[in-house]
Short mmCIF file of C-alpha atoms in Angstrom, two decimals:
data_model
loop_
_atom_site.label_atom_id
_atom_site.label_comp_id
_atom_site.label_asym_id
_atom_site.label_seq_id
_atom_site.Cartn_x
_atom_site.Cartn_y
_atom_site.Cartn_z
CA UNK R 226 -4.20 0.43 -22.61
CA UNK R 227 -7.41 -0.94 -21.09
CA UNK R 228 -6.65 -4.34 -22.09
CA UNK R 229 -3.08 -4.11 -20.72
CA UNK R 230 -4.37 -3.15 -17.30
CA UNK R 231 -6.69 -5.70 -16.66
CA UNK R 232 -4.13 -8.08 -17.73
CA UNK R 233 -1.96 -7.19 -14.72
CA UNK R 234 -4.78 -6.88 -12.25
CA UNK R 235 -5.52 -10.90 -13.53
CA UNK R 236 -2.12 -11.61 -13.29
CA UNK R 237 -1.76 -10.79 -9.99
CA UNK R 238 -4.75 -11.75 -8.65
CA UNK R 239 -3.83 -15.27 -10.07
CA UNK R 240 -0.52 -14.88 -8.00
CA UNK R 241 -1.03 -17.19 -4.67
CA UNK R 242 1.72 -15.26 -2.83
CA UNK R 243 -0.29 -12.10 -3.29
CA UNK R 244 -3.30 -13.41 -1.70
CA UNK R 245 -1.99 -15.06 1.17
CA UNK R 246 0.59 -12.21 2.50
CA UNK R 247 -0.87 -9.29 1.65
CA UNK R 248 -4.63 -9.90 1.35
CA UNK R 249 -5.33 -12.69 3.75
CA UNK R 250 -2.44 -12.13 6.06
CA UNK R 251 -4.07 -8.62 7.45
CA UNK R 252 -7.50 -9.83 7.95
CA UNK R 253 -6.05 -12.76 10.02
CA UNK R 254 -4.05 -9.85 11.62
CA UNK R 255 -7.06 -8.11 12.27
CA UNK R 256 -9.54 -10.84 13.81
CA UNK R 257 -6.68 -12.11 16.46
CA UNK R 258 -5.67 -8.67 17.75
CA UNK R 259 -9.50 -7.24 17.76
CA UNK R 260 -10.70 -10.85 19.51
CA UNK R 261 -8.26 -9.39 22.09
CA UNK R 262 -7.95 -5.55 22.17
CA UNK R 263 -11.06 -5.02 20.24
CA UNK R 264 -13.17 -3.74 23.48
CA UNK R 265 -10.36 -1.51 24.87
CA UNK R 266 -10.67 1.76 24.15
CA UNK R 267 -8.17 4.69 23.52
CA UNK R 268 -7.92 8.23 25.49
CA UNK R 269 -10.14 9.78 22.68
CA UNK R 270 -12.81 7.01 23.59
CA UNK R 271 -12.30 5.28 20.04
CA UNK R 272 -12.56 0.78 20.36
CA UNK R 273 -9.83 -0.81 19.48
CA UNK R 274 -11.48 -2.66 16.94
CA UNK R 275 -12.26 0.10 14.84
CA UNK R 276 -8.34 1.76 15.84
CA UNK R 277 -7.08 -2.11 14.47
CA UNK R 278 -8.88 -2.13 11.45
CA UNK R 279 -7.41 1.43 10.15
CA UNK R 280 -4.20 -0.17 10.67
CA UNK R 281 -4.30 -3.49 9.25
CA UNK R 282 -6.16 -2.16 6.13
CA UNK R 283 -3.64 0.50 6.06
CA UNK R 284 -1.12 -2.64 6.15
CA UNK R 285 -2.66 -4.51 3.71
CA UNK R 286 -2.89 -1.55 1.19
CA UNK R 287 0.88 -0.71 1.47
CA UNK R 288 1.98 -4.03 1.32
CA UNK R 289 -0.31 -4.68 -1.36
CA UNK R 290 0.68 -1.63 -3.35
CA UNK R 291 4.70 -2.28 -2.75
CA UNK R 292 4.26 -6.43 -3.67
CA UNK R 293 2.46 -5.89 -6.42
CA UNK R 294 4.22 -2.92 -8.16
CA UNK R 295 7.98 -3.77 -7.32
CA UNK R 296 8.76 -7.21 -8.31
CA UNK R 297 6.31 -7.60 -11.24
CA UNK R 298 8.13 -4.67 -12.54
CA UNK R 299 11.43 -5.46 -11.85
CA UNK R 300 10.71 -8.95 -13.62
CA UNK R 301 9.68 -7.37 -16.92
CA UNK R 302 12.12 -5.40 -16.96
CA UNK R 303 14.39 -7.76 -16.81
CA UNK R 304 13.19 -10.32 -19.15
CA UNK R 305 12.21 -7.82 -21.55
CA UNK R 306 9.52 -6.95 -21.29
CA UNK R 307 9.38 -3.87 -20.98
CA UNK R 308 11.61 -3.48 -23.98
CA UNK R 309 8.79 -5.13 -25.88
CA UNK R 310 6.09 -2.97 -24.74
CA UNK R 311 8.30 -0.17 -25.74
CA UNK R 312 7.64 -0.98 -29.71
CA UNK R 313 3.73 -1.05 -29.14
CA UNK R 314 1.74 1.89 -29.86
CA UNK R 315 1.53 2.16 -26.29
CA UNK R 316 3.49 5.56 -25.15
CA UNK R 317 6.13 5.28 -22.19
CA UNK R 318 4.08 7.24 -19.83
CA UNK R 319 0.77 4.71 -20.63
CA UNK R 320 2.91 2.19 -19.54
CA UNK R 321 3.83 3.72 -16.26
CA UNK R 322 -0.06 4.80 -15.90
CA UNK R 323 -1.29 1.60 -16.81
CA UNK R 324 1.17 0.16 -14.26
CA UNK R 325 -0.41 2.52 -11.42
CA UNK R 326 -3.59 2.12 -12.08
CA UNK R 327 -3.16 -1.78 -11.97
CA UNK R 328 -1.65 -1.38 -8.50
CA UNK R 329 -4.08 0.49 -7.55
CA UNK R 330 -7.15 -1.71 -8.28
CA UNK R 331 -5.13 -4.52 -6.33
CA UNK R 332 -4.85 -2.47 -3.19
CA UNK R 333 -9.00 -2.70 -2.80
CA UNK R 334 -9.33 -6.15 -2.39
CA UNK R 335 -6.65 -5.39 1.00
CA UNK R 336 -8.95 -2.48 2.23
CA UNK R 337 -12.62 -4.01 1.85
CA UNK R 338 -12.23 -7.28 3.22
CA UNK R 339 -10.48 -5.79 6.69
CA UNK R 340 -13.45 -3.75 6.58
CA UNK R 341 -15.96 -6.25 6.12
CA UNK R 342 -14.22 -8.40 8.80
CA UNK R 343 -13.85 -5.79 10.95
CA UNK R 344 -17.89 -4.67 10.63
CA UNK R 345 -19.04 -8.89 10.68
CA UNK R 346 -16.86 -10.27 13.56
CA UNK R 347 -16.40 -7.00 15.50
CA UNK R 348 -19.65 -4.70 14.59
CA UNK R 349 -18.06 -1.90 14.08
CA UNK R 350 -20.47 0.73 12.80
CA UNK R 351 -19.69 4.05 10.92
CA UNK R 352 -21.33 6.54 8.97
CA UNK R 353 -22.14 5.97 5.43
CA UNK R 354 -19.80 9.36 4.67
CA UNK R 355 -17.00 8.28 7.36
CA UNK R 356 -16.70 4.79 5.08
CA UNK R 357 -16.52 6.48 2.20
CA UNK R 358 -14.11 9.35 3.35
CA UNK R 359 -11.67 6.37 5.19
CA UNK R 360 -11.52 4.46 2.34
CA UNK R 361 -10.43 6.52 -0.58
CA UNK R 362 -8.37 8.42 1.73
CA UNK R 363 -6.86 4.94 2.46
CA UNK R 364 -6.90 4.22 -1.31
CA UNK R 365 -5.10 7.37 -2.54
CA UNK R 366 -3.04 7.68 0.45
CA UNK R 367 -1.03 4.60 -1.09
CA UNK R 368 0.46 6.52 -3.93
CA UNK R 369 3.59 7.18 -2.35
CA UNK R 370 4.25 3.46 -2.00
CA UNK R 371 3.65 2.15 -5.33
CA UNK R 372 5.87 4.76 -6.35
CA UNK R 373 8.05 3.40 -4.13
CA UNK R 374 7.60 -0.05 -5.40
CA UNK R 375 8.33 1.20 -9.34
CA UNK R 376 11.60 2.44 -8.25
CA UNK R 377 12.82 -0.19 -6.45
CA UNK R 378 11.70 -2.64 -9.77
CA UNK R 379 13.32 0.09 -11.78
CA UNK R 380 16.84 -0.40 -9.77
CA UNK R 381 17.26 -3.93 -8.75
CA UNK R 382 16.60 -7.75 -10.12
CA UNK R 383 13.75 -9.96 -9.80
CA UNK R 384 15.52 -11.62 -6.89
CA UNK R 385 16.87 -8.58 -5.14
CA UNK R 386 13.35 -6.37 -5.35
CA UNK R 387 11.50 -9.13 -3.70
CA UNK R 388 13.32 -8.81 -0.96
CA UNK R 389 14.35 -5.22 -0.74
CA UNK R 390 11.00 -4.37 -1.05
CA UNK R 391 9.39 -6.67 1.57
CA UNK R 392 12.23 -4.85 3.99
CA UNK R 393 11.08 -1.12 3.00
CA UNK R 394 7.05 -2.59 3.92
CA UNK R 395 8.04 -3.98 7.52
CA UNK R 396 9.85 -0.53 7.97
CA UNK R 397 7.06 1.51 7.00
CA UNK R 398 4.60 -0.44 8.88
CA UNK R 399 6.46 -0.03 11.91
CA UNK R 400 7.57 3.28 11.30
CA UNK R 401 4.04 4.21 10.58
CA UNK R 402 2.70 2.48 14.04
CA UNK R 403 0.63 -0.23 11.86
CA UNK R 404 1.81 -3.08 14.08
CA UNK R 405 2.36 -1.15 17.09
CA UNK R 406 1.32 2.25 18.70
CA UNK R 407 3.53 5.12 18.07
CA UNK R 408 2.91 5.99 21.32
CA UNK R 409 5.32 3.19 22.46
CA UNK R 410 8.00 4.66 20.22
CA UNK R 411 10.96 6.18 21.64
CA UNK R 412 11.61 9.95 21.42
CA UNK R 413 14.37 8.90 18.33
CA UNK R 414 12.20 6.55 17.01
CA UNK R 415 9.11 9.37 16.85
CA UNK R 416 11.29 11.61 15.32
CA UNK R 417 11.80 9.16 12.31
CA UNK R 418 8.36 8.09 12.14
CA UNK R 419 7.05 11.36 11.67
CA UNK R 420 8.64 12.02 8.27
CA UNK R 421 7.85 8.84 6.58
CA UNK R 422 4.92 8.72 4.65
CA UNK R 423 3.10 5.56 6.55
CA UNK R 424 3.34 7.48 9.60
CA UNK R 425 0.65 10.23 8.03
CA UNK R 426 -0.87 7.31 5.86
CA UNK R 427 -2.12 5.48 9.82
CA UNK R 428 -3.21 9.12 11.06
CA UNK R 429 -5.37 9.83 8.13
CA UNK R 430 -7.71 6.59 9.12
CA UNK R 431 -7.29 7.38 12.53
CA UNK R 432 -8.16 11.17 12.72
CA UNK R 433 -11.42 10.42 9.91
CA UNK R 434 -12.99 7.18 11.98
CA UNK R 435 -12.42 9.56 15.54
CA UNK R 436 -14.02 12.23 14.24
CA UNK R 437 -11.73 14.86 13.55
CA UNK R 438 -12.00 14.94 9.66
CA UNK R 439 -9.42 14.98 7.13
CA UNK R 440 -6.32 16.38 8.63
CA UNK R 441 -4.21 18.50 6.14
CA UNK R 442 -0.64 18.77 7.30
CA UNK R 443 -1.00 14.60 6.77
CA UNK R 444 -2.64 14.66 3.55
CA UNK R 445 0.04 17.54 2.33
CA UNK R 446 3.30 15.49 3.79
CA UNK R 447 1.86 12.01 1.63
CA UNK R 448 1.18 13.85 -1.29
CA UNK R 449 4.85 15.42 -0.75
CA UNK R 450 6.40 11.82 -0.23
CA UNK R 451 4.26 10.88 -3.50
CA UNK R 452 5.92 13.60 -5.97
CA UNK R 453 9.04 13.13 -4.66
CA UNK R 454 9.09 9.36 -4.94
CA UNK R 455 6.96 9.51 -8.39
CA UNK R 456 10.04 11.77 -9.58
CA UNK R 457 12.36 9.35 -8.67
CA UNK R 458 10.38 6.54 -9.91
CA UNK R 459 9.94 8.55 -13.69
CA UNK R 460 13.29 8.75 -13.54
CA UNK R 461 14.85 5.48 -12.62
CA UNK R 462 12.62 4.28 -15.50
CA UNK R 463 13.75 6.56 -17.93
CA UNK R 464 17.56 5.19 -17.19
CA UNK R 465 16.79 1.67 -16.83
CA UNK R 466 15.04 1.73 -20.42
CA UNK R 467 17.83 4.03 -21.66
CA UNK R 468 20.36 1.98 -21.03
CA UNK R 469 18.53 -1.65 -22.03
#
């Protein structure tokens, strides 16, 4: 089981794709909005460049999560993998962990080097507990999206979960006011924002590095969104292995 997740963590990591969308791509994000926002401040007092590098590593962990979980999956399952693994001592619910856990080691790379950008180029400065509280908040919080990611490779083709995927990440990220503030948002547009997991994801970061601690009705909705999309995800992978 060990061995199987470090081979997918090396197998993406080897993917060039991988770490020029969704590991580069938000630190690049990062360094030209901060070179120009960075010394702003919002109405609670909080710079920019801290505000920008909750959501660009927020970014880069749910794109990284979605990427990374989706189409890998939806290509072993459709060249049989998956069918293979099945025969191995390996139970069906290893798989799925093993899976997770290889997502989840790829989100980090996403998360520390915004954070080390942000801290070099900008100076941002936090507490030794406030780094450690934003980033496995940030770390967990992405749960609901690789769940999201399994059951998209668990319904659709290589070709198709690429795509379909890389749709549901621009969503979230603008549903979840990664790109922009939600305070821009119209009153319809707030109103869908606020039930999709990304939304809570940003305000997790944004509530720990203002100050205000780990806000509960946020961490409850994700952790919602993540049972309810890990249910769907069990399931489309119990039918799609069913049926092969």
């Amino acid at each position: 089981m060990l061995y199987y997740a470090k081979t997918e963590a090396l197998r993406m990591l080897r993917n060039r794709r991988y770490m020029i969308f969704v590991v580069a791509f938000p630190v690049l994000l990062y360094l030209v909005n901060a070179n120009i926002y960075g010394n702003q401040t919002d109405a609670g007092g909080v710079k920019y460049s801290v505000i920008l590098m909750v959501s660009m590593a927020a970014y880069g962990a749910l794109a990284s999560s979605m990427m990374s979980s989706a189409v890998p999956w939806a290509t072993e399952r459709q060249s049989g993998w998956l069918r293979q693994l099945q025969i191995t001592p390996l139970p069906s619910w290893a798989i799925i962990v093993t899976k997770l856990g290889a997502t989840m080691v790829l989100v980090l790379p996403s998360l520390v080097l915004v954070s080390l950008a942000a801290v070099v180029q900008q100076h941002v400065s936090l507490s030794l507990g406030t780094w450690a509280e934003l980033l496995l908040a940030l770390w967990l919080g992405v749960l609901p999206f690789v769940a999201l990611g399994l059951a998209i490779g668990s319904v659709l083709s290589a070709d198709a979960a690429q795509p379909a995927a890389m749709i549901c990440m621009f969503a979230l990220a603008i549903a979840g006011g990664l790109w922009f503030p939600p305070e821009v948002f119209g009153d319809a547009m707030r109103t869908v924002a606020d039930v999709t997991p990304s939304f809570h994801y940003a305000r997790l970061g944004q509530s720990l590095v203002a100050g205000h601690g780990l806000p509960m009705t946020d961490v409850l909705v994700i952790a919602g969104w993540a049972v309810a999309l890990g249910g769907a995800a069990a399931y489309l992978y119990h039918r799609a292995t069913v049926r092969s």
